[in-house]
Every structure is written in C-alpha cells, then in structure tokens.
Amino acid sequence: MAMPQVRDVAERAGVSPATVSNALNHPQRVSERTLARVHAAIEELGYVRNDAARQLRAGFNPAVGLIVLDAANPYFTDLAGGAEQHLMELGRPLLLGNSSQVSDREITYLNLFEQQRVAGILIAPVGNVLPRLRKLKSNGIPVVIIDRKAGADELSSVSVDDERGGWLVADHLISQGASRMAVIGGPEGLRQVRNRLRGAQQRARQSPGVAVEYIATGAMDAAAGRAAAEELLGRSVKEQPDAVFATNDLVALGVLQVLARSGVSVPDQVLLAGYDDIEFAANAIIPITSIRQPSAEMGQHAAQLLQRAIEDPASPVQHTVFQPELIIRESTQAC
Amino acid sequence: MAMPQVRDVAERAGVSPATVSNALNHPQRVSERTLARVHAAIEELGYVRNDAARQLRAGFNPAVGLIVLDAANPYFTDLAGGAEQHLMELGRPLLLGNSSQVSDREITYLNLFEQQRVAGILIAPVGNVLPRLRKLKSNGIPVVIIDRKAGADELSSVSVDDERGGWLVADHLISQGASRMAVIGGPEGLRQVRNRLRGAQQRARQSPGVAVEYIATGAMDAAAGRAAAEELLGRSVKEQPDAVFATNDLVALGVLQVLARSGVSVPDQVLLAGYDDIEFAANAIIPITSIRQPSAEMGQHAAQLLQRAIEDPASPVQHTVFQPELIIRESTQAC
DNA sequence: AGACCGATGTAAATCGATTCAATTTGTGAC
DNA sequence: GTCACAAATTGAATCGATTTACATCGGTCT
C-alpha cells in the first residue's frame, strides 16, 4: 500500500485536489464544513504531505541550516539551542551540520544546504569560505556569520569581542604574577584563536618581562589539551610556563587532567584559564577561570538577524558584537 | 539572475537535459568527452542541483533522521557522532532532531522526517511513540530504536542493559556502606530511568536494611540535579540519604555542585554515583563513579542496522544489547 | 427580473530533475 | 560498402503538491 496522496484525500473527502491543498495552506479560503471533511479524510488515510513536491512547486524551503565547529562543545550546543528555539517559533526547522573544524566537512554541509535551497544559513566558519558565502547571498540565500566579525563585508554577523577576551585573561593572569604565558589552541588559522592570542599579546606588551608563547593544536577539544600539556611537561623546568591560557574550556580541561595526574598543582605551580565558560569549567577538579560568552543569546540573536534578512532581502547588513566577561575561579587564585 | 537549471547547463554544454542528468547520476553511461563538457558547464554556471526536484522524481531521500533526548548531553553527542560518521561514509546526510525529552517536540520531528520521506529513522524515544513508529515502518520507513529494547516488537533496537547497570551501581554503593539510597532522575515514564531504578531495587532487596527511594525530575540535566539536591538538603538529617544514584552524569554533576557548595562532603557524608561516564564525570571537583556505555559504538551500530534495513526491507529485526561497565572513582570511595 | 457580488470550489498548468523508450552514432567484421 | 550490434544521446512523460485563472452558486441591490 503506497502512501496516500492529495488525490486520494480529495477523492475520499469528495472534493478536488486543489481544495485539499487550500485546506492545508489557506484554510480561510475553504468553508468550515469541507475543512472538517478534508481533515477527517487526512486522518483516516494517514496522509502525510510530500515535502519535496511541496517545496518544488512552492519554490522555497522554510528550513534554516546551521554549521557549527564542534557539536560536542557545550558552547555550540547552547548556541544551537538558542537559535533552534527561536526558529521553531517561526516554524522553521533547523538543520544542524557539524564541521568538526574540518574544512571539507564544512563545504559538504554548505553544498547540502544549497541543494536543499534552505531559506538561510547560520555558520561558524572554519576554512576560507567567505567567497562562497557571498555567492550564496547573491544567489538569494542569506547568511549570518557566527563568532567572527565579517569586517566591512556584506555579510551580517554575530560575534564576541575575542581580542578583548584575550586581553582580559592576560590581564588577570599577569596580575596574579604570571610572567611566562603559554596560549594553547588551534588550528592556527581559526580567527577566534588568533584574536584571543592577539589580545593577550597586546596586554603582555604593556608589562615588560612578560613573555607569551603560542602552542598550536589541531582541534579544540580535551584531547588536544592533553597533548599540549604532555608536551609542556616534557620540557626542562626553565622552559615551562607559569600560566596557561587555553583558548577554550575543553582544551583547558584537557590540560588540567594531565597536570593533575602528574602532580603539578594548579594554581600554585601553574595558573590556568579557559574560554567559553561552559558549565563543566565551573565544576572541574579545580574550578577553571574562564570567559563567559552569552551563547544561547547569541544563537537567538543570529536567528533573528537571519529571519530579518529572509523576510527582507534588502535589509541592511548588521554586525552585533557581544562583550565577554571574565569569571575568576580557583585555577588562577592561590589560596 | 535566477539559479541555473539543468536546461541551462545542457544548453551551454551543447547536449540535452537528459544527458546532463546522466552525467551527474550515471557517469558510466556518458562518454568521457561530454562528461568533461558537462562538468565544465556546471562549473562555469555555478549550477547546484535542486534537491526537491531530484527527490520528487527519484522517489526517495537518502538522508536519515536521528532524534535524541538531549543534544547537550555528551552521551548523545558521542552517539550522534558515531552514527554520523558511519552514515557519511554511506553518503547519507544525517538530520539531527533534539526532542529535549518533550513528547511534542519528538512528534514534531517525526512529522518533519516523515514529510521529508527520509530513508530511515534512528530514535531514542521519550513518549509513547511505538504505534507511530510501527506505522512508519509499515509505510516503508525503517526505524531503529536506541536506548530501549523494543521487546518482542517488530522494530530493531540498540540498547544497553540498563537493569544490570542499575544493579551494578547499587551493588557498589551497598558494598561501600550505603543503607539509604536515593535514585534521582526522570521523567518517570522514561524507560532508561525505570530500568536503572529497577536494577537498583533488585540489588537492594538482597540486602535487608537497605532502603531505596526514588526522586523524579522533569528532565535529566544539571539543573534538575541541583533542584533535587536542594530538596534533599532541606530535609531533616534523619531523612537524608547516605548515597545518591543519579541516573545520568549531568544530574550527578548538578547534585555535586549543590552538595559541594553546601559543605556536604562527598564521599564522606554522601556517596554519589552517576551514569553514562561522560568525560566531565571523570574531571569533576570530585571525580564521579559512573557507568560506561559505548556511546559512539552504539551510534555506529545503530546506523549499520538501519542501513541494512534500508537496503533490504525484509531483513530480520535485530536487537543488540551492549553491556554496561562500572567505573569507580573518588565519589564513592572514602580515602 | 436582471446585474452584480463575495465566497467556494475546480481544471489544468507548473515547479526542476530524472527516467524510459526510442533514436542516433560509432565500431568492427565481412 | 554494408550489416549487426553496442554505446551514446535524446524527447517526452513523470514524480506530487500548489497555483492561477476561471466557473459556480446563493444571495443582495436596484
């Protein structure tokens, strides 16, 4: 028994297919009585409309695509949650893609979304996809960039002032006595990492005698943090930093795992700070100092911007920059 | 400038639309030379195929839908990761839906997936959706249930022996001296919770004098754990448990937050165990005893089962039950 | 009574890619 | 040069829902 179609529903309800379509999409055009009959027929037959056909004829897909850097990172799940909630209220399904910081996967998802003719795209970019995104926009698919200010570009964005965040962390670490600071994160090309690093370097320059070293990692998860920490432990004592600034909390947790296991005391021997202020940072073995970003709020705001751009393609480009907030915890306070 | 279509590509390459389609979908049917010409034309025009039209005509959608209980729970992100990886290799996009343990949202996603005519569905169910899932299957959309053995049912499943998991935790807690055990989790209807609770109760019955109390929560996140812990702290000392078994790690972390903040010592005053063994459980302020489940492996296996069912709709129903493993940490060991 | 109206309902065209049956082109043997 | 046969290509039909332009009908106004 193949799936029933509008034709079948129409027949059963004693009306034409066009009326069934109207009942579904423009109920006000149909009388109460036939509306009821149509719905009854739909119920009885278990009719489910074919989205592909609908989309093809209607000419658009209400769904929105979101591409995140790491679906396992609470920062992004919160962000996605904020966006999803807002979009749901607008009746827009959210398609979630996880690039895992791999440029190829990012492109795969962009292709997928473009083929689906989604109504819009939210993306935290990895690779150099700006040209691609511009073309999407000129093809009528609005794009909002997350976590990266698109400069004077013609694409809207929602971001946090990462440079300031880096500055805040460095400032705090230095005030706690740090003089050799290691910044851990990567990949190197990732704008967030670059900006946080730059902010830290700027602050360091104001305090003579403070050195900043950058250690690149392939990803931004706990495993990367563990690897980097192992490397640090392998060094001679003189070359070891007295403060570690991990460019996100997962990395910081990884670093902490290794240090704790090796008997290195945080914060007595090494100060440690993270970024993102995910819930787990506050509840780690040693609660970790971090930078709070309003992730859910950002997701929601990004969804709003996108919705505006979808409704009015001529609406102006808008860049929203949220301010980061330093949250001080045990990992940077000798007690 | 509207988006180019096969027609435009065909014209540019000097062939018919049918040939363009063949070049894209059955390259072996087309000569090398025209294949190259078609691809060149596609490139030059920036053609992107319209998935809706393709799906409508081809009659199927290669994508697979996955509905999880909580996208913010690392257990599910790992599981989703395992499934995604396997499906990607098969060329099947994964559509991720997050029911947030809300029955309505679960239904919303099922509707969405059915309208999209996905090739198959993976689902960790919240509500009573079995009848619905059966209908889906009889409509030709195979379903694999995750985290819940579908019994002698006609739906395949991948699960962990939750009863045994509960038993293991209770056994360990009792061996550490627990006599008043509180099991925290919910919602009450959730099979995983019921089974873990039942396993714990069974073990308790074998030890006279051990009482088990169940505290239901609305969700299974850290906030729910905090709320439950507050409630416990509000009680008179006599009514307070000496061991808490949180039915997942997020809840356990929430409980731990409140206890630690209130100066209640874990494990000296209260033993605490979780479930799922997410990475953060091992690195909490007090590392938490938990039950390890092979989440990524389960996701991958579920994807395999689904793929089999898609390829051969007549393939037999299969239930895979993974075995849980107890991981003992500080939260249950006085030192 | 006739003209006109709004409210309902419908037949037929349409969205864009794929497929099927049929045709054209190419290859090699004789 | 012709024939048989395989390879390459194509025109037209098709997927299922929506839309457009038009028909129908009961009622209202003059």
PDB file of N, CA, C and O in Angstrom, chain A residues 44-110:
ATOM      1  N   GLU A  44      -8.154   9.667   8.370  1.00  0.00           N
ATOM      2  CA  GLU A  44      -8.491   8.274   8.062  1.00  0.00           C
ATOM      3  C   GLU A  44      -7.436   7.601   7.196  1.00  0.00           C
ATOM      4  O   GLU A  44      -7.128   6.427   7.369  1.00  0.00           O
ATOM      5  N   LEU A  45      -6.906   8.363   6.243  1.00  0.00           N
ATOM      6  CA  LEU A  45      -5.951   7.750   5.319  1.00  0.00           C
ATOM      7  C   LEU A  45      -4.524   7.815   5.863  1.00  0.00           C
ATOM      8  O   LEU A  45      -3.627   7.183   5.325  1.00  0.00           O
ATOM      9  N   GLY A  46      -4.323   8.604   6.900  1.00  0.00           N
ATOM     10  CA  GLY A  46      -2.962   8.780   7.407  1.00  0.00           C
ATOM     11  C   GLY A  46      -2.097   9.481   6.388  1.00  0.00           C
ATOM     12  O   GLY A  46      -0.935   9.146   6.179  1.00  0.00           O
ATOM     13  N   TYR A  47      -2.672  10.476   5.750  1.00  0.00           N
ATOM     14  CA  TYR A  47      -1.925  11.203   4.721  1.00  0.00           C
ATOM     15  C   TYR A  47      -0.810  12.056   5.326  1.00  0.00           C
ATOM     16  O   TYR A  47      -0.980  12.707   6.346  1.00  0.00           O
ATOM     17  N   VAL A  48       0.346  12.012   4.705  1.00  0.00           N
ATOM     18  CA  VAL A  48       1.458  12.879   5.099  1.00  0.00           C
ATOM     19  C   VAL A  48       1.971  13.565   3.847  1.00  0.00           C
ATOM     20  O   VAL A  48       2.343  12.908   2.886  1.00  0.00           O
ATOM     21  N   ARG A  49       1.987  14.867   3.865  1.00  0.00           N
ATOM     22  CA  ARG A  49       2.355  15.543   2.623  1.00  0.00           C
ATOM     23  C   ARG A  49       3.813  15.342   2.269  1.00  0.00           C
ATOM     24  O   ARG A  49       4.676  15.201   3.114  1.00  0.00           O
ATOM     25  N   ASN A  50       4.052  15.278   0.992  1.00  0.00           N
ATOM     26  CA  ASN A  50       5.401  15.083   0.460  1.00  0.00           C
ATOM     27  C   ASN A  50       6.089  16.441   0.345  1.00  0.00           C
ATOM     28  O   ASN A  50       5.737  17.257  -0.489  1.00  0.00           O
ATOM     29  N   ASP A  51       7.083  16.612   1.196  1.00  0.00           N
ATOM     30  CA  ASP A  51       7.746  17.890   1.284  1.00  0.00           C
ATOM     31  C   ASP A  51       8.493  18.251   0.008  1.00  0.00           C
ATOM     32  O   ASP A  51       8.578  19.419  -0.362  1.00  0.00           O
ATOM     33  N   ALA A  52       9.040  17.250  -0.639  1.00  0.00           N
ATOM     34  CA  ALA A  52       9.798  17.525  -1.862  1.00  0.00           C
ATOM     35  C   ALA A  52       8.879  18.156  -2.897  1.00  0.00           C
ATOM     36  O   ALA A  52       9.219  19.181  -3.497  1.00  0.00           O
ATOM     37  N   ALA A  53       7.723  17.573  -3.081  1.00  0.00           N
ATOM     38  CA  ALA A  53       6.788  18.104  -4.078  1.00  0.00           C
ATOM     39  C   ALA A  53       6.335  19.503  -3.684  1.00  0.00           C
ATOM     40  O   ALA A  53       6.286  20.417  -4.509  1.00  0.00           O
ATOM     41  N   ARG A  54       6.020  19.639  -2.419  1.00  0.00           N
ATOM     42  CA  ARG A  54       5.580  20.937  -1.927  1.00  0.00           C
ATOM     43  C   ARG A  54       6.630  22.006  -2.191  1.00  0.00           C
ATOM     44  O   ARG A  54       6.358  23.067  -2.727  1.00  0.00           O
ATOM     45  N   GLN A  55       7.853  21.664  -1.832  1.00  0.00           N
ATOM     46  CA  GLN A  55       8.935  22.612  -1.980  1.00  0.00           C
ATOM     47  C   GLN A  55       9.180  22.979  -3.424  1.00  0.00           C
ATOM     48  O   GLN A  55       9.423  24.128  -3.763  1.00  0.00           O
ATOM     49  N   LEU A  56       9.140  21.969  -4.248  1.00  0.00           N
ATOM     50  CA  LEU A  56       9.411  22.193  -5.664  1.00  0.00           C
ATOM     51  C   LEU A  56       8.415  23.193  -6.220  1.00  0.00           C
ATOM     52  O   LEU A  56       8.780  24.188  -6.834  1.00  0.00           O
ATOM     53  N   ARG A  57       7.143  22.911  -5.952  1.00  0.00           N
ATOM     54  CA  ARG A  57       6.121  23.791  -6.516  1.00  0.00           C
ATOM     55  C   ARG A  57       6.119  25.151  -5.817  1.00  0.00           C
ATOM     56  O   ARG A  57       6.116  26.188  -6.454  1.00  0.00           O
ATOM     57  N   ALA A  58       6.158  25.120  -4.492  1.00  0.00           N
ATOM     58  CA  ALA A  58       6.078  26.373  -3.749  1.00  0.00           C
ATOM     59  C   ALA A  58       7.317  27.229  -3.992  1.00  0.00           C
ATOM     60  O   ALA A  58       7.275  28.443  -3.876  1.00  0.00           O
ATOM     61  N   GLY A  59       8.419  26.587  -4.329  1.00  0.00           N
ATOM     62  CA  GLY A  59       9.603  27.335  -4.691  1.00  0.00           C
ATOM     63  C   GLY A  59      10.510  27.714  -3.547  1.00  0.00           C
ATOM     64  O   GLY A  59      11.463  28.446  -3.736  1.00  0.00           O
ATOM     65  N   PHE A  60      10.188  27.246  -2.350  1.00  0.00           N
ATOM     66  CA  PHE A  60      11.119  27.554  -1.259  1.00  0.00           C
ATOM     67  C   PHE A  60      11.007  26.537  -0.139  1.00  0.00           C
ATOM     68  O   PHE A  60      10.022  25.828  -0.008  1.00  0.00           O
ATOM     69  N   ASN A  61      12.057  26.532   0.666  1.00  0.00           N
ATOM     70  CA  ASN A  61      12.172  25.625   1.792  1.00  0.00           C
ATOM     71  C   ASN A  61      12.258  26.488   3.045  1.00  0.00           C
ATOM     72  O   ASN A  61      13.128  27.333   3.142  1.00  0.00           O
ATOM     73  N   PRO A  62      11.369  26.283   3.991  1.00  0.00           N
ATOM     74  CA  PRO A  62      11.392  27.138   5.175  1.00  0.00           C
ATOM     75  C   PRO A  62      12.576  26.854   6.107  1.00  0.00           C
ATOM     76  O   PRO A  62      12.894  27.675   6.956  1.00  0.00           O
ATOM     77  N   ALA A  63      13.226  25.723   5.949  1.00  0.00           N
ATOM     78  CA  ALA A  63      14.279  25.336   6.895  1.00  0.00           C
ATOM     79  C   ALA A  63      15.496  26.247   6.836  1.00  0.00           C
ATOM     80  O   ALA A  63      15.758  26.904   5.835  1.00  0.00           O
ATOM     81  N   VAL A  64      16.233  26.252   7.930  1.00  0.00           N
ATOM     82  CA  VAL A  64      17.463  27.031   8.031  1.00  0.00           C
ATOM     83  C   VAL A  64      18.593  26.078   8.407  1.00  0.00           C
ATOM     84  O   VAL A  64      18.397  25.161   9.197  1.00  0.00           O
ATOM     85  N   GLY A  65      19.757  26.275   7.823  1.00  0.00           N
ATOM     86  CA  GLY A  65      20.904  25.424   8.139  1.00  0.00           C
ATOM     87  C   GLY A  65      21.850  26.105   9.113  1.00  0.00           C
ATOM     88  O   GLY A  65      22.039  27.319   9.050  1.00  0.00           O
ATOM     89  N   LEU A  66      22.404  25.328  10.033  1.00  0.00           N
ATOM     90  CA  LEU A  66      23.391  25.857  10.975  1.00  0.00           C
ATOM     91  C   LEU A  66      24.623  24.956  10.948  1.00  0.00           C
ATOM     92  O   LEU A  66      24.511  23.744  11.082  1.00  0.00           O
ATOM     93  N   ILE A  67      25.784  25.554  10.753  1.00  0.00           N
ATOM     94  CA  ILE A  67      27.017  24.772  10.747  1.00  0.00           C
ATOM     95  C   ILE A  67      27.881  25.210  11.922  1.00  0.00           C
ATOM     96  O   ILE A  67      28.262  26.379  12.007  1.00  0.00           O
ATOM     97  N   VAL A  68      28.158  24.287  12.824  1.00  0.00           N
ATOM     98  CA  VAL A  68      28.972  24.611  13.997  1.00  0.00           C
ATOM     99  C   VAL A  68      30.347  23.972  13.901  1.00  0.00           C
ATOM    100  O   VAL A  68      30.558  23.038  13.122  1.00  0.00           O
ATOM    101  N   LEU A  69      31.264  24.463  14.708  1.00  0.00           N
ATOM    102  CA  LEU A  69      32.640  23.968  14.669  1.00  0.00           C
ATOM    103  C   LEU A  69      32.783  22.650  15.415  1.00  0.00           C
ATOM    104  O   LEU A  69      33.678  21.869  15.137  1.00  0.00           O
ATOM    105  N   ASP A  70      31.939  22.428  16.411  1.00  0.00           N
ATOM    106  CA  ASP A  70      32.110  21.249  17.241  1.00  0.00           C
ATOM    107  C   ASP A  70      30.821  20.977  18.023  1.00  0.00           C
ATOM    108  O   ASP A  70      30.554  21.629  19.020  1.00  0.00           O
ATOM    109  N   ALA A  71      30.086  20.002  17.551  1.00  0.00           N
ATOM    110  CA  ALA A  71      28.782  19.731  18.152  1.00  0.00           C
ATOM    111  C   ALA A  71      28.909  19.183  19.568  1.00  0.00           C
ATOM    112  O   ALA A  71      27.940  19.167  20.316  1.00  0.00           O
ATOM    113  N   ALA A  72      30.114  18.754  19.940  1.00  0.00           N
ATOM    114  CA  ALA A  72      30.282  18.201  21.285  1.00  0.00           C
ATOM    115  C   ALA A  72      30.661  19.288  22.288  1.00  0.00           C
ATOM    116  O   ALA A  72      30.749  19.037  23.469  1.00  0.00           O
ATOM    117  N   ASN A  73      30.883  20.495  21.792  1.00  0.00           N
ATOM    118  CA  ASN A  73      31.258  21.591  22.664  1.00  0.00           C
ATOM    119  C   ASN A  73      30.002  22.289  23.206  1.00  0.00           C
ATOM    120  O   ASN A  73      29.205  22.809  22.437  1.00  0.00           O
ATOM    121  N   PRO A  74      29.852  22.308  24.527  1.00  0.00           N
ATOM    122  CA  PRO A  74      28.651  22.899  25.125  1.00  0.00           C
ATOM    123  C   PRO A  74      28.402  24.327  24.662  1.00  0.00           C
ATOM    124  O   PRO A  74      27.266  24.765  24.595  1.00  0.00           O
ATOM    125  N   TYR A  75      29.470  25.047  24.361  1.00  0.00           N
ATOM    126  CA  TYR A  75      29.279  26.403  23.872  1.00  0.00           C
ATOM    127  C   TYR A  75      28.405  26.388  22.621  1.00  0.00           C
ATOM    128  O   TYR A  75      27.469  27.175  22.487  1.00  0.00           O
ATOM    129  N   PHE A  76      28.688  25.466  21.734  1.00  0.00           N
ATOM    130  CA  PHE A  76      27.911  25.409  20.495  1.00  0.00           C
ATOM    131  C   PHE A  76      26.549  24.756  20.685  1.00  0.00           C
ATOM    132  O   PHE A  76      25.586  25.120  20.000  1.00  0.00           O
ATOM    133  N   THR A  77      26.445  23.806  21.594  1.00  0.00           N
ATOM    134  CA  THR A  77      25.110  23.229  21.794  1.00  0.00           C
ATOM    135  C   THR A  77      24.193  24.285  22.404  1.00  0.00           C
ATOM    136  O   THR A  77      23.020  24.354  22.045  1.00  0.00           O
ATOM    137  N   ASP A  78      24.737  25.126  23.280  1.00  0.00           N
ATOM    138  CA  ASP A  78      23.921  26.200  23.837  1.00  0.00           C
ATOM    139  C   ASP A  78      23.514  27.184  22.743  1.00  0.00           C
ATOM    140  O   ASP A  78      22.365  27.615  22.665  1.00  0.00           O
ATOM    141  N   LEU A  79      24.488  27.525  21.926  1.00  0.00           N
ATOM    142  CA  LEU A  79      24.221  28.450  20.841  1.00  0.00           C
ATOM    143  C   LEU A  79      23.152  27.872  19.901  1.00  0.00           C
ATOM    144  O   LEU A  79      22.185  28.555  19.528  1.00  0.00           O
ATOM    145  N   ALA A  80      23.328  26.617  19.553  1.00  0.00           N
ATOM    146  CA  ALA A  80      22.364  25.969  18.666  1.00  0.00           C
ATOM    147  C   ALA A  80      20.989  25.919  19.320  1.00  0.00           C
ATOM    148  O   ALA A  80      19.968  26.140  18.666  1.00  0.00           O
ATOM    149  N   GLY A  81      20.984  25.668  20.627  1.00  0.00           N
ATOM    150  CA  GLY A  81      19.708  25.632  21.344  1.00  0.00           C
ATOM    151  C   GLY A  81      18.989  26.969  21.249  1.00  0.00           C
ATOM    152  O   GLY A  81      17.787  27.018  20.990  1.00  0.00           O
ATOM    153  N   GLY A  82      19.730  28.060  21.448  1.00  0.00           N
ATOM    154  CA  GLY A  82      19.129  29.381  21.362  1.00  0.00           C
ATOM    155  C   GLY A  82      18.555  29.640  19.987  1.00  0.00           C
ATOM    156  O   GLY A  82      17.426  30.134  19.848  1.00  0.00           O
ATOM    157  N   ALA A  83      19.310  29.291  18.968  1.00  0.00           N
ATOM    158  CA  ALA A  83      18.845  29.511  17.597  1.00  0.00           C
ATOM    159  C   ALA A  83      17.633  28.632  17.302  1.00  0.00           C
ATOM    160  O   ALA A  83      16.636  29.089  16.746  1.00  0.00           O
ATOM    161  N   GLU A  84      17.721  27.383  17.710  1.00  0.00           N
ATOM    162  CA  GLU A  84      16.650  26.436  17.403  1.00  0.00           C
ATOM    163  C   GLU A  84      15.322  26.897  17.998  1.00  0.00           C
ATOM    164  O   GLU A  84      14.287  26.872  17.345  1.00  0.00           O
ATOM    165  N   GLN A  85      15.406  27.315  19.246  1.00  0.00           N
ATOM    166  CA  GLN A  85      14.171  27.730  19.910  1.00  0.00           C
ATOM    167  C   GLN A  85      13.497  28.871  19.150  1.00  0.00           C
ATOM    168  O   GLN A  85      12.298  28.835  18.877  1.00  0.00           O
ATOM    169  N   HIS A  86      14.296  29.845  18.794  1.00  0.00           N
ATOM    170  CA  HIS A  86      13.729  30.992  18.099  1.00  0.00           C
ATOM    171  C   HIS A  86      13.157  30.583  16.740  1.00  0.00           C
ATOM    172  O   HIS A  86      12.076  31.028  16.349  1.00  0.00           O
ATOM    173  N   LEU A  87      13.884  29.745  16.036  1.00  0.00           N
ATOM    174  CA  LEU A  87      13.440  29.349  14.701  1.00  0.00           C
ATOM    175  C   LEU A  87      12.190  28.489  14.765  1.00  0.00           C
ATOM    176  O   LEU A  87      11.296  28.592  13.922  1.00  0.00           O
ATOM    177  N   MET A  88      12.135  27.615  15.755  1.00  0.00           N
ATOM    178  CA  MET A  88      10.965  26.756  15.934  1.00  0.00           C
ATOM    179  C   MET A  88       9.706  27.607  16.035  1.00  0.00           C
ATOM    180  O   MET A  88       8.681  27.306  15.441  1.00  0.00           O
ATOM    181  N   GLU A  89       9.820  28.700  16.810  1.00  0.00           N
ATOM    182  CA  GLU A  89       8.669  29.573  16.986  1.00  0.00           C
ATOM    183  C   GLU A  89       8.249  30.198  15.666  1.00  0.00           C
ATOM    184  O   GLU A  89       7.092  30.535  15.459  1.00  0.00           O
ATOM    185  N   LEU A  90       9.204  30.340  14.778  1.00  0.00           N
ATOM    186  CA  LEU A  90       8.900  30.897  13.467  1.00  0.00           C
ATOM    187  C   LEU A  90       8.483  29.808  12.493  1.00  0.00           C
ATOM    188  O   LEU A  90       8.270  30.059  11.307  1.00  0.00           O
ATOM    189  N   GLY A  91       8.412  28.584  12.990  1.00  0.00           N
ATOM    190  CA  GLY A  91       8.013  27.486  12.112  1.00  0.00           C
ATOM    191  C   GLY A  91       9.106  27.056  11.147  1.00  0.00           C
ATOM    192  O   GLY A  91       8.830  26.497  10.097  1.00  0.00           O
ATOM    193  N   ARG A  92      10.331  27.321  11.525  1.00  0.00           N
ATOM    194  CA  ARG A  92      11.431  26.933  10.643  1.00  0.00           C
ATOM    195  C   ARG A  92      12.241  25.798  11.247  1.00  0.00           C
ATOM    196  O   ARG A  92      12.885  25.990  12.276  1.00  0.00           O
ATOM    197  N   PRO A  93      12.249  24.640  10.600  1.00  0.00           N
ATOM    198  CA  PRO A  93      13.114  23.572  11.094  1.00  0.00           C
ATOM    199  C   PRO A  93      14.572  23.996  10.999  1.00  0.00           C
ATOM    200  O   PRO A  93      14.951  24.767  10.122  1.00  0.00           O
ATOM    201  N   LEU A  94      15.382  23.505  11.921  1.00  0.00           N
ATOM    202  CA  LEU A  94      16.813  23.790  11.898  1.00  0.00           C
ATOM    203  C   LEU A  94      17.577  22.539  11.475  1.00  0.00           C
ATOM    204  O   LEU A  94      17.422  21.483  12.071  1.00  0.00           O
ATOM    205  N   LEU A  95      18.376  22.672  10.437  1.00  0.00           N
ATOM    206  CA  LEU A  95      19.225  21.566  10.031  1.00  0.00           C
ATOM    207  C   LEU A  95      20.602  21.815  10.611  1.00  0.00           C
ATOM    208  O   LEU A  95      21.204  22.854  10.356  1.00  0.00           O
ATOM    209  N   LEU A  96      21.085  20.867  11.395  1.00  0.00           N
ATOM    210  CA  LEU A  96      22.352  21.076  12.076  1.00  0.00           C
ATOM    211  C   LEU A  96      23.478  20.312  11.400  1.00  0.00           C
ATOM    212  O   LEU A  96      23.379  19.125  11.173  1.00  0.00           O
ATOM    213  N   GLY A  97      24.542  21.029  11.077  1.00  0.00           N
ATOM    214  CA  GLY A  97      25.710  20.386  10.495  1.00  0.00           C
ATOM    215  C   GLY A  97      26.904  20.610  11.390  1.00  0.00           C
ATOM    216  O   GLY A  97      27.050  21.678  11.970  1.00  0.00           O
ATOM    217  N   ASN A  98      27.735  19.601  11.524  1.00  0.00           N
ATOM    218  CA  ASN A  98      28.897  19.689  12.393  1.00  0.00           C
ATOM    219  C   ASN A  98      30.157  19.594  11.556  1.00  0.00           C
ATOM    220  O   ASN A  98      30.483  18.542  11.040  1.00  0.00           O
ATOM    221  N   SER A  99      30.881  20.701  11.439  1.00  0.00           N
ATOM    222  CA  SER A  99      32.063  20.662  10.569  1.00  0.00           C
ATOM    223  C   SER A  99      33.260  20.032  11.262  1.00  0.00           C
ATOM    224  O   SER A  99      34.224  19.665  10.609  1.00  0.00           O
ATOM    225  N   SER A 100      33.202  19.905  12.596  1.00  0.00           N
ATOM    226  CA  SER A 100      34.332  19.351  13.338  1.00  0.00           C
ATOM    227  C   SER A 100      35.634  20.055  12.984  1.00  0.00           C
ATOM    228  O   SER A 100      36.693  19.449  12.983  1.00  0.00           O
ATOM    229  N   GLN A 101      35.537  21.316  12.662  1.00  0.00           N
ATOM    230  CA  GLN A 101      36.714  22.105  12.301  1.00  0.00           C
ATOM    231  C   GLN A 101      37.451  21.552  11.092  1.00  0.00           C
ATOM    232  O   GLN A 101      38.648  21.766  10.935  1.00  0.00           O
ATOM    233  N   VAL A 102      36.738  20.810  10.265  1.00  0.00           N
ATOM    234  CA  VAL A 102      37.362  20.272   9.057  1.00  0.00           C
ATOM    235  C   VAL A 102      36.738  20.987   7.863  1.00  0.00           C
ATOM    236  O   VAL A 102      35.526  20.969   7.669  1.00  0.00           O
ATOM    237  N   SER A 103      37.601  21.606   7.097  1.00  0.00           N
ATOM    238  CA  SER A 103      37.138  22.447   6.000  1.00  0.00           C
ATOM    239  C   SER A 103      36.279  21.664   5.003  1.00  0.00           C
ATOM    240  O   SER A 103      35.262  22.159   4.528  1.00  0.00           O
ATOM    241  N   ASP A 104      36.672  20.438   4.702  1.00  0.00           N
ATOM    242  CA  ASP A 104      35.923  19.627   3.742  1.00  0.00           C
ATOM    243  C   ASP A 104      34.497  19.370   4.196  1.00  0.00           C
ATOM    244  O   ASP A 104      33.556  19.395   3.412  1.00  0.00           O
ATOM    245  N   ARG A 105      34.391  19.111   5.488  1.00  0.00           N
ATOM    246  CA  ARG A 105      33.059  18.823   6.005  1.00  0.00           C
ATOM    247  C   ARG A 105      32.196  20.065   5.973  1.00  0.00           C
ATOM    248  O   ARG A 105      30.998  20.001   5.722  1.00  0.00           O
ATOM    249  N   GLU A 106      32.826  21.182   6.218  1.00  0.00           N
ATOM    250  CA  GLU A 106      32.099  22.440   6.138  1.00  0.00           C
ATOM    251  C   GLU A 106      31.529  22.625   4.733  1.00  0.00           C
ATOM    252  O   GLU A 106      30.355  22.961   4.548  1.00  0.00           O
ATOM    253  N   ILE A 107      32.359  22.354   3.754  1.00  0.00           N
ATOM    254  CA  ILE A 107      31.921  22.504   2.371  1.00  0.00           C
ATOM    255  C   ILE A 107      30.828  21.504   2.030  1.00  0.00           C
ATOM    256  O   ILE A 107      29.851  21.827   1.360  1.00  0.00           O
ATOM    257  N   THR A 108      30.982  20.287   2.536  1.00  0.00           N
ATOM    258  CA  THR A 108      29.945  19.273   2.305  1.00  0.00           C
ATOM    259  C   THR A 108      28.584  19.769   2.783  1.00  0.00           C
ATOM    260  O   THR A 108      27.575  19.641   2.090  1.00  0.00           O
ATOM    261  N   TYR A 109      28.574  20.351   3.975  1.00  0.00           N
ATOM    262  CA  TYR A 109      27.303  20.830   4.505  1.00  0.00           C
ATOM    263  C   TYR A 109      26.771  22.034   3.732  1.00  0.00           C
ATOM    264  O   TYR A 109      25.571  22.164   3.513  1.00  0.00           O
ATOM    265  N   LEU A 110      27.681  22.912   3.317  1.00  0.00           N
ATOM    266  CA  LEU A 110      27.228  24.054   2.525  1.00  0.00           C
ATOM    267  C   LEU A 110      26.578  23.561   1.233  1.00  0.00           C
ATOM    268  O   LEU A 110      25.519  24.049   0.826  1.00  0.00           O
TER     269      LEU A 110
END
